[in-house]
PDB file of C-alpha atoms in Angstrom:
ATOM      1  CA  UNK A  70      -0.687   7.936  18.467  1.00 54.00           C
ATOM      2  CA  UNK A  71       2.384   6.494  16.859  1.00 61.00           C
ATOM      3  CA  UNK A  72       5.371   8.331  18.428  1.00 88.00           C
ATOM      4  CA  UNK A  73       7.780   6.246  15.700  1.00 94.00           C
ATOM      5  CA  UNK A  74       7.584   6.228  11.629  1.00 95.00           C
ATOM      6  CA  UNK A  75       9.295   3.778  10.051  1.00 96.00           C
ATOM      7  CA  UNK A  76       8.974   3.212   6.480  1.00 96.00           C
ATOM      8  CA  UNK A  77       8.492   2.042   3.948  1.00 97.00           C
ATOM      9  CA  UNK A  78       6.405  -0.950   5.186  1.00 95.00           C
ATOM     10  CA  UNK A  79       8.539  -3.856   2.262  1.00 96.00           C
ATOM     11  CA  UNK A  80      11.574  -3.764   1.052  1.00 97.00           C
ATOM     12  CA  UNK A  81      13.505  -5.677  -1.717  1.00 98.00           C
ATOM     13  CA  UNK A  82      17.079  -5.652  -2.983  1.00 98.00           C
ATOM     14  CA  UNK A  83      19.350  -7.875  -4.814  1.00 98.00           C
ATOM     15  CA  UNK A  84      21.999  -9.413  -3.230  1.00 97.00           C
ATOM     16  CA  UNK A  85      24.730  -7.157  -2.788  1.00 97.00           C
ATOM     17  CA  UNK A  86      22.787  -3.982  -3.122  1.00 97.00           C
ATOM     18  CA  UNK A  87      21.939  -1.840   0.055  1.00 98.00           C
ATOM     19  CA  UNK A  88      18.983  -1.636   2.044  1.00 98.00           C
ATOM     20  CA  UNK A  89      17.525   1.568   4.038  1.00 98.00           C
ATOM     21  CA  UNK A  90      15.152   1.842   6.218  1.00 98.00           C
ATOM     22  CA  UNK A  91      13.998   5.123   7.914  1.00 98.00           C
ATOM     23  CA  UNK A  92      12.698   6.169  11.071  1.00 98.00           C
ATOM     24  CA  UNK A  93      11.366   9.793  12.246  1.00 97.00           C
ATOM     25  CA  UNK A  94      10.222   9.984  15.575  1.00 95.00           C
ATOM     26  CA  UNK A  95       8.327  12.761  17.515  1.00 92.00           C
ATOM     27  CA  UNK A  96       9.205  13.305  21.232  1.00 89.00           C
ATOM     28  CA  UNK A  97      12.465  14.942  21.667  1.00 89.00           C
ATOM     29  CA  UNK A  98      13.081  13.480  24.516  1.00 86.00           C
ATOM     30  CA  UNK A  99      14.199  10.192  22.950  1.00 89.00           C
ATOM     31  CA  UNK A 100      17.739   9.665  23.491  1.00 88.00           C
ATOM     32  CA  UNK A 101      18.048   6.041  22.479  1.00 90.00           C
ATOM     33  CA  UNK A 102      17.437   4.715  19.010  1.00 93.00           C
ATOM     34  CA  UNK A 103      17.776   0.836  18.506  1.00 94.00           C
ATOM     35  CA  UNK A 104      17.105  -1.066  15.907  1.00 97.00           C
ATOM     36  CA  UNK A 105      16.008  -4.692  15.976  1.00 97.00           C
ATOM     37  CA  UNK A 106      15.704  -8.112  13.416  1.00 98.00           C
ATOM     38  CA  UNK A 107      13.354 -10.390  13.866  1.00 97.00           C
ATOM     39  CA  UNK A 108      13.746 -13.764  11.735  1.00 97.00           C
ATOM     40  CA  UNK A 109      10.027 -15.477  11.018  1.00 94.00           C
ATOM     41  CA  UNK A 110       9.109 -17.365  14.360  1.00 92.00           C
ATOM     42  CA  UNK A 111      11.408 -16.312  16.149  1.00 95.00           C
ATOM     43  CA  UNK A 112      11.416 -12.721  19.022  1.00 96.00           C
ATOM     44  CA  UNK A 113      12.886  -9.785  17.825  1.00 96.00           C
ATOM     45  CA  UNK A 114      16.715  -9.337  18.658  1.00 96.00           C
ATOM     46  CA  UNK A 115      18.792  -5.910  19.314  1.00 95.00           C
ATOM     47  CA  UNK A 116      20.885  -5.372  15.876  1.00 96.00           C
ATOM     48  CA  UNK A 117      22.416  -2.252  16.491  1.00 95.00           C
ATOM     49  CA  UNK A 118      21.902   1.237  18.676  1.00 93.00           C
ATOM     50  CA  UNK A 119      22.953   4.735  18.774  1.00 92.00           C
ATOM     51  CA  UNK A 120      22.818   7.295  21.089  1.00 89.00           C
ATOM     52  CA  UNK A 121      21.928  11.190  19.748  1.00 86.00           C
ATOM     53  CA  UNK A 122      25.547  12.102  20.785  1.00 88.00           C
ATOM     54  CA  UNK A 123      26.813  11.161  17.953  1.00 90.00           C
ATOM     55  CA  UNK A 124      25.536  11.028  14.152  1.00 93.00           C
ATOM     56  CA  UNK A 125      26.537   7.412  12.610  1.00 95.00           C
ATOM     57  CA  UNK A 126      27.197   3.642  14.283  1.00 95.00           C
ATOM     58  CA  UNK A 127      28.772   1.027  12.336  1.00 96.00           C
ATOM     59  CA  UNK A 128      29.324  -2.635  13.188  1.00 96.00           C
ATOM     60  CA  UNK A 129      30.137  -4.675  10.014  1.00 96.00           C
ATOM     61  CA  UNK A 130      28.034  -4.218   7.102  1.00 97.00           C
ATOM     62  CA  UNK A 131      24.925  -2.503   9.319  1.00 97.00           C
ATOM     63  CA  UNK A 132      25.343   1.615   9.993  1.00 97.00           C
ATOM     64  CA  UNK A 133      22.630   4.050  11.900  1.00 96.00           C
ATOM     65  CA  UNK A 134      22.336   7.648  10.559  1.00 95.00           C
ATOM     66  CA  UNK A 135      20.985   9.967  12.871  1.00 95.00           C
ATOM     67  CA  UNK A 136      20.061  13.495  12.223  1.00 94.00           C
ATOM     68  CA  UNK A 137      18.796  15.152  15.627  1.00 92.00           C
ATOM     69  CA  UNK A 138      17.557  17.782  14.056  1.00 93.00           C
ATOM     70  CA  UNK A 139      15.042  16.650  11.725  1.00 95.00           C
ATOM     71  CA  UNK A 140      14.016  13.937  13.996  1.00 95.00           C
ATOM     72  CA  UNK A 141      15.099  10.870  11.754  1.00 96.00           C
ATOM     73  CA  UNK A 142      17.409   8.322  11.860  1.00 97.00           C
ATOM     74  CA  UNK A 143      17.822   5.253   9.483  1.00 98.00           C
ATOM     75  CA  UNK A 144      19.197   1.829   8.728  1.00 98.00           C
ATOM     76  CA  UNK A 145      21.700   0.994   6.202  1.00 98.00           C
ATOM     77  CA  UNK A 146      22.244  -2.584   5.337  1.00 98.00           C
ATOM     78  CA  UNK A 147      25.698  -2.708   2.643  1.00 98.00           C
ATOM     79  CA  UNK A 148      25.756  -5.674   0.378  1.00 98.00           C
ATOM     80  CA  UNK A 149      22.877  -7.375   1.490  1.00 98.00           C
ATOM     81  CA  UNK A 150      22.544 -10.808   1.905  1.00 98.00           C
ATOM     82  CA  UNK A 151      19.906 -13.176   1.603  1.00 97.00           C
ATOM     83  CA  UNK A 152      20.402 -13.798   4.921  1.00 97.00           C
ATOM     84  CA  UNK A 153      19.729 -10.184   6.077  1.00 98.00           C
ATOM     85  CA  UNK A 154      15.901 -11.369   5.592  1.00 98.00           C
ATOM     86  CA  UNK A 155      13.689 -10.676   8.475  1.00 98.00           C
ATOM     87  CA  UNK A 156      11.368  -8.264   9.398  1.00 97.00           C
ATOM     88  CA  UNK A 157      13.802  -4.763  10.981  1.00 98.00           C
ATOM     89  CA  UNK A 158      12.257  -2.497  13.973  1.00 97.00           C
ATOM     90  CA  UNK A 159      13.494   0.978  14.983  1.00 96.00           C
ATOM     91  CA  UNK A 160      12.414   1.928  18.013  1.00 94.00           C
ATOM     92  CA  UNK A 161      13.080   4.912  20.761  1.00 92.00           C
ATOM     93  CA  UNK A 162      13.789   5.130  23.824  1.00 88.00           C
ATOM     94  CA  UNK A 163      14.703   7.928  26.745  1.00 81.00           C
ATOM     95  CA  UNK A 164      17.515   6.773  29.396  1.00 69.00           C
ATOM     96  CA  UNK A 165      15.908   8.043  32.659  1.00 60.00           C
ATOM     97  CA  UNK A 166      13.270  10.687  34.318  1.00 55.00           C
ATOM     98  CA  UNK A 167       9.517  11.039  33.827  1.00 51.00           C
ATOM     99  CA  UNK A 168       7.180   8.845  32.719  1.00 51.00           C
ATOM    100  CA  UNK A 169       8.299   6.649  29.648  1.00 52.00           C
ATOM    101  CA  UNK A 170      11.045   5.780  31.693  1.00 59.00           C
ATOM    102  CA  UNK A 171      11.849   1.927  30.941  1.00 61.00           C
ATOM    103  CA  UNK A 172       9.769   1.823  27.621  1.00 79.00           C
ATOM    104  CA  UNK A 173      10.714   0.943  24.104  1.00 87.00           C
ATOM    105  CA  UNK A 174       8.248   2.608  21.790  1.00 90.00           C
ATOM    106  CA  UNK A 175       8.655   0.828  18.196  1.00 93.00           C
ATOM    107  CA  UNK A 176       8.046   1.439  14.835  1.00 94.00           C
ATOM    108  CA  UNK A 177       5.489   0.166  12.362  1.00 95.00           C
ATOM    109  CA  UNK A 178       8.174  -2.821  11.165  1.00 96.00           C
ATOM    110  CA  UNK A 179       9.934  -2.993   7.301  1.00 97.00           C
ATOM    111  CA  UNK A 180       9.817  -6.597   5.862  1.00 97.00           C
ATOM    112  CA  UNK A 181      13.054  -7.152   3.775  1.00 98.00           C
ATOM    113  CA  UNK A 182      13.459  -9.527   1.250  1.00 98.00           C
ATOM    114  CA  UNK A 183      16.768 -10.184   0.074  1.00 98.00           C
ATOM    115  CA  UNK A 184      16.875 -12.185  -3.938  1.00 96.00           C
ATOM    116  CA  UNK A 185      19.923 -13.995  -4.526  1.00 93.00           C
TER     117      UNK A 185
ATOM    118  CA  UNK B 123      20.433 -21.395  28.763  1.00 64.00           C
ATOM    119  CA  UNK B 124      16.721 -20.949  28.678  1.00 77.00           C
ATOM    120  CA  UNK B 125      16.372 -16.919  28.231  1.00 94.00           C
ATOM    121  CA  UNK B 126      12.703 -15.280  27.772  1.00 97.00           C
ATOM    122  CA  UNK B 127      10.693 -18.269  27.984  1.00 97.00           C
ATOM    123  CA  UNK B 128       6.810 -18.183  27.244  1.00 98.00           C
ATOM    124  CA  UNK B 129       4.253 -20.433  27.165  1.00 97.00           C
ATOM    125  CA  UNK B 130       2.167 -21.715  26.093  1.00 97.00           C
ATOM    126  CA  UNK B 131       3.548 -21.149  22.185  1.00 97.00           C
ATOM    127  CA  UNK B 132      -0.034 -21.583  20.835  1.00 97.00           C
ATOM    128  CA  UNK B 133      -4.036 -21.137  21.957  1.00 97.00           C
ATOM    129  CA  UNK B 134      -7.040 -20.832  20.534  1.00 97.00           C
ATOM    130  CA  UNK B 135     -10.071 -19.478  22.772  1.00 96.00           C
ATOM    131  CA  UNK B 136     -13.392 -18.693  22.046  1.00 97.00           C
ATOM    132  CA  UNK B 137     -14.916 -15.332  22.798  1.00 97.00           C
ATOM    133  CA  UNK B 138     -15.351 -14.575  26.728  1.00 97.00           C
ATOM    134  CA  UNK B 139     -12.733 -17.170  27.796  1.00 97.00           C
ATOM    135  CA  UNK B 140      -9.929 -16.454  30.142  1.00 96.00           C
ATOM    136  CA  UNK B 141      -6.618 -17.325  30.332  1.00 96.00           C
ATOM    137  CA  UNK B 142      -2.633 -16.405  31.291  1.00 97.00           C
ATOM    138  CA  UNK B 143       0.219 -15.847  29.423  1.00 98.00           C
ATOM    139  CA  UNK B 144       3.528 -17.067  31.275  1.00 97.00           C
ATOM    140  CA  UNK B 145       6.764 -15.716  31.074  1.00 98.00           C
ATOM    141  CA  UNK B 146      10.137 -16.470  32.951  1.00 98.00           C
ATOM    142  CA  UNK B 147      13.637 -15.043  32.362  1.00 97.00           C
ATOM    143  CA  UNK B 148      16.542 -16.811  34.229  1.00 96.00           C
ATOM    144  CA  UNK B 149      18.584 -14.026  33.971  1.00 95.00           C
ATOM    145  CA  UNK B 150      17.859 -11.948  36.924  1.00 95.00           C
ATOM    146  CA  UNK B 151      16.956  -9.012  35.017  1.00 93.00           C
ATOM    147  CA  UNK B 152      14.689  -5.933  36.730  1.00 91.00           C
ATOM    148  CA  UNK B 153      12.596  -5.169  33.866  1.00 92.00           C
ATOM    149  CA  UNK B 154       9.852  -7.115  31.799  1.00 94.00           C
ATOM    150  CA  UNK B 155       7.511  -6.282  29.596  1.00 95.00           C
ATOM    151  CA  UNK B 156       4.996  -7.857  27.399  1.00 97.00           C
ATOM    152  CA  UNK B 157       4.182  -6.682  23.866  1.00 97.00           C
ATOM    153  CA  UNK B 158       1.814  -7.683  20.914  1.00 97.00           C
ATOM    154  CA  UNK B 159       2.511  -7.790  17.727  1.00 97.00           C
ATOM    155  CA  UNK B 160      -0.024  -7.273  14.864  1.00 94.00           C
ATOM    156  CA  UNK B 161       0.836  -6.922  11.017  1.00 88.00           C
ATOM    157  CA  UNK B 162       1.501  -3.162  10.098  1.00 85.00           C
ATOM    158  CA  UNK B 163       1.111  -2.027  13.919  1.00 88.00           C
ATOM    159  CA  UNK B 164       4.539  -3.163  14.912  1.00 91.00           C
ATOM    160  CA  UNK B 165       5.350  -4.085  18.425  1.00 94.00           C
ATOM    161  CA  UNK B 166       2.801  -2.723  21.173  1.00 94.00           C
ATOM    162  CA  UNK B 167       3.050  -2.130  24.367  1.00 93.00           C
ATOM    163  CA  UNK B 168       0.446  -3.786  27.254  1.00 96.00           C
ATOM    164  CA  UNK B 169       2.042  -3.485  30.304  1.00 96.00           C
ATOM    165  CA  UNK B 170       5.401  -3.579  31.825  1.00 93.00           C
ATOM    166  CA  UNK B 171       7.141  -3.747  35.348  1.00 93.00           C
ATOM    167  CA  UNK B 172       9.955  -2.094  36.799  1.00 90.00           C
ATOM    168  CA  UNK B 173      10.397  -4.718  39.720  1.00 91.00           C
ATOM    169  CA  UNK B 174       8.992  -7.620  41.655  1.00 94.00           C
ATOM    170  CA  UNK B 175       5.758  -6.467  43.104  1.00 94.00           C
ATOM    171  CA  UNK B 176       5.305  -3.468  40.618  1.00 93.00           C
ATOM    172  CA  UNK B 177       3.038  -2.956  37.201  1.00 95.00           C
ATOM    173  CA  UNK B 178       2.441  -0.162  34.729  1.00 92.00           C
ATOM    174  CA  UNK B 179       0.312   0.026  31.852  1.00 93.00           C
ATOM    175  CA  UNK B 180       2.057   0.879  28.469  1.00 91.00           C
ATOM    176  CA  UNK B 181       0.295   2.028  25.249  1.00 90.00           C
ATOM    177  CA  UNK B 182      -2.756  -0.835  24.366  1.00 95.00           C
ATOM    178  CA  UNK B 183      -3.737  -2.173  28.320  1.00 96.00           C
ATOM    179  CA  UNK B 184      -7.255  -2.845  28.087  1.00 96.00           C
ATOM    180  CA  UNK B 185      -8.542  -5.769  28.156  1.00 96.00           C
ATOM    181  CA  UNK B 186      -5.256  -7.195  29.915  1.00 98.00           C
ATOM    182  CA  UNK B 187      -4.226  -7.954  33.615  1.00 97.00           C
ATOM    183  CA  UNK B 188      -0.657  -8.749  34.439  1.00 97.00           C
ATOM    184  CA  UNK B 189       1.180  -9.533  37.916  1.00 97.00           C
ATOM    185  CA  UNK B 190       4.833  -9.911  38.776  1.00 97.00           C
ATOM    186  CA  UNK B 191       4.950 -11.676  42.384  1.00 95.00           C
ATOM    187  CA  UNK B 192       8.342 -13.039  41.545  1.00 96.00           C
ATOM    188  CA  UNK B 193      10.981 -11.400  40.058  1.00 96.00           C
ATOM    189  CA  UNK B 194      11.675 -14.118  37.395  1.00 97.00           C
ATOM    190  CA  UNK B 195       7.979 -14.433  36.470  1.00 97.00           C
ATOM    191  CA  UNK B 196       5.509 -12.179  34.568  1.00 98.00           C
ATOM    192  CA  UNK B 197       1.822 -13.131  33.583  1.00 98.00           C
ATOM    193  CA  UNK B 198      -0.027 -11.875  31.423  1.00 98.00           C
ATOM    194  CA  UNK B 199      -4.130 -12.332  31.878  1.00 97.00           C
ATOM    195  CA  UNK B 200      -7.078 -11.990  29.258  1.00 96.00           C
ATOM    196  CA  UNK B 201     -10.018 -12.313  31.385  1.00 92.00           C
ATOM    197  CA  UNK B 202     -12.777 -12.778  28.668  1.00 96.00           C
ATOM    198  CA  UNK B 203     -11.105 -12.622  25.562  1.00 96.00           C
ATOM    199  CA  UNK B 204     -12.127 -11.073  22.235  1.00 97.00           C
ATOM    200  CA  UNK B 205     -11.214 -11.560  18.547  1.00 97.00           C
ATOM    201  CA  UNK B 206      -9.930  -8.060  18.807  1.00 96.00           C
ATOM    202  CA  UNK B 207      -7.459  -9.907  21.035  1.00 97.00           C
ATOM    203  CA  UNK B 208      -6.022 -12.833  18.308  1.00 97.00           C
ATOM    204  CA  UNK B 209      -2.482 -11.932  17.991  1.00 97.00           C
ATOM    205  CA  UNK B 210       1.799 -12.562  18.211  1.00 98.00           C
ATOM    206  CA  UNK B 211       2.208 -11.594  22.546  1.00 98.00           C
ATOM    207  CA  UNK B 212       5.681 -11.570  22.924  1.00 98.00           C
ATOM    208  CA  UNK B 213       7.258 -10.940  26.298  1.00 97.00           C
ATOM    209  CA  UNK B 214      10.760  -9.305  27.078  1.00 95.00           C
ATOM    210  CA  UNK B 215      13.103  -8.274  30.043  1.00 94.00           C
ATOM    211  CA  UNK B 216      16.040  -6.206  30.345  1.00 91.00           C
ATOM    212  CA  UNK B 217      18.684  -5.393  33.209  1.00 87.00           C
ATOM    213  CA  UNK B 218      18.354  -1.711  32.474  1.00 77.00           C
ATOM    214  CA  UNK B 219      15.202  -1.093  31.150  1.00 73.00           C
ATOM    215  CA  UNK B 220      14.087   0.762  27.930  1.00 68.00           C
ATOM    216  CA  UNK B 221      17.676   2.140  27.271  1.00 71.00           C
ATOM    217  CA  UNK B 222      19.517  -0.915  26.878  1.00 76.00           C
ATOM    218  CA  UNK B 223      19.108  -4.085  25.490  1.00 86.00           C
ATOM    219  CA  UNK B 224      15.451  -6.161  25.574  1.00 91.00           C
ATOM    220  CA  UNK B 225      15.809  -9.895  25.354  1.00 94.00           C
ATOM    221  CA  UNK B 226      12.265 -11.584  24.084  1.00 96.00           C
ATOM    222  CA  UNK B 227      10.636 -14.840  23.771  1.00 97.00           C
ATOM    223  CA  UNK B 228       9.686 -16.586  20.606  1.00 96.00           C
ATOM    224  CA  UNK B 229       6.383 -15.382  21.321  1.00 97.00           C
ATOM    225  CA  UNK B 230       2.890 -17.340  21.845  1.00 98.00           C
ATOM    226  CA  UNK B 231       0.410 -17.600  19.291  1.00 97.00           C
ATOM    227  CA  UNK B 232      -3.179 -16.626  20.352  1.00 97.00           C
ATOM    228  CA  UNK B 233      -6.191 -17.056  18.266  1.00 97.00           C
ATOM    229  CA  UNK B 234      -9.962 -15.741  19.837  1.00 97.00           C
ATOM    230  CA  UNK B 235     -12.920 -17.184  17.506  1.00 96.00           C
TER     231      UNK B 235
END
């Protein structure tokens, strides 16, 4: 079963608009949310993370909304570049204990295209 | 310096064939893991290891061997592969496992006829 949603599958803005992506996931014992880019050819790469302590992240033009409550947290991408274009991954994450210790469980992946 | 490296970056096997899946990280980090990645299924866990000497399976492990003799090192084995198998495998390791930071390899390409 797929214990992370991410939607919608594509994506695409014009420059300068803003991308979201969201993410619901289902075991509450997550408590770390990344979110990763991944440029064609190339591995994914760690964009940006938040931990459920606290309800938005920012660095530069990229913010994580998290609502603990509902389960969901999301990607906002302000004026959007052409070079944001890459596939974005949220995936989750708990910090110690049990068994899922020391694995990232990902989402399905959003494609975003970015026109000029 | 090097990072995740995998190789090789490309294969094509036929159906039943065998074959590993290398990965070394010069960055003297505890955990590695190796994913695959299919279109609309994300990325997938096969298996993953803690430590030198130690395994665990993650979400898709059948069909797949792996061994991690040396901490740097972590091989990934098809031992008669299937189409069902033709996919992106990319590998990853991180100093503090699933809750920080995964560094990956560009990936290897693998094609089963």
């Amino acid at each position: 079963q797929q214990q992370v949603k991410q939607s919608p599958q594509s994506l695409i803005v014009q420059k300068g608009g803003i991308s979201i992506i969201n993410c619901a996931y289902e075991n509450t014992a997550f408590d770390y949310f990344p979110w990763y880019q991944q440029f064609p050819g190339k591995g994914p790469a760690l964009l940006i993370a938040i931990r459920p302590d606290v309800s938005e992240k920012k660095e530069g033009r990229f913010t994580i909304s998290f609502n603990k409550s509902a389960k969901q947290f999301s990607l906002h991408i302000m004026d959007s570049q052409p070079g944001d274009s890459a596939t974005y991954f949220c995936a989750a994450s708990r910090r110690a204990g049990g068994t899922s210790y020391g694995k990232l469980t990902f989402g399905q992946g959003t494609i975003l295209t970015v026109h000029p | 310096n090097a990072g995740v490296t995998q190789t090789p970056k490309f294969r094509v096997l036929k159906t039943g064939q065998s074959m590993t899946l290398l990965c070394a990280q010069d960055m003297n980090h505890e955990y590695m893991y190796w994913y695959r990645q299919d279109p609309g299924m994300g990325l997938r866990l096969i298996h993953y290891s803690v430590g030198e000497g130690t395994t665990a399976k993650g979400e898709v492990p059948d069909g797949y061997n792996v061994s991690r003799l040396k901490k740097q090192n972590f091989l990934l084995g098809l031992e008669s592969a299937a189409p069902s198998q033709t996919s992106v495998y990319f590998c990853a390791s991180s100093p503090y496992g699933g809750a920080g930071e995964l560094f990956f390899g560009e990936g290897s390409r693998l094609t089963v006829l």
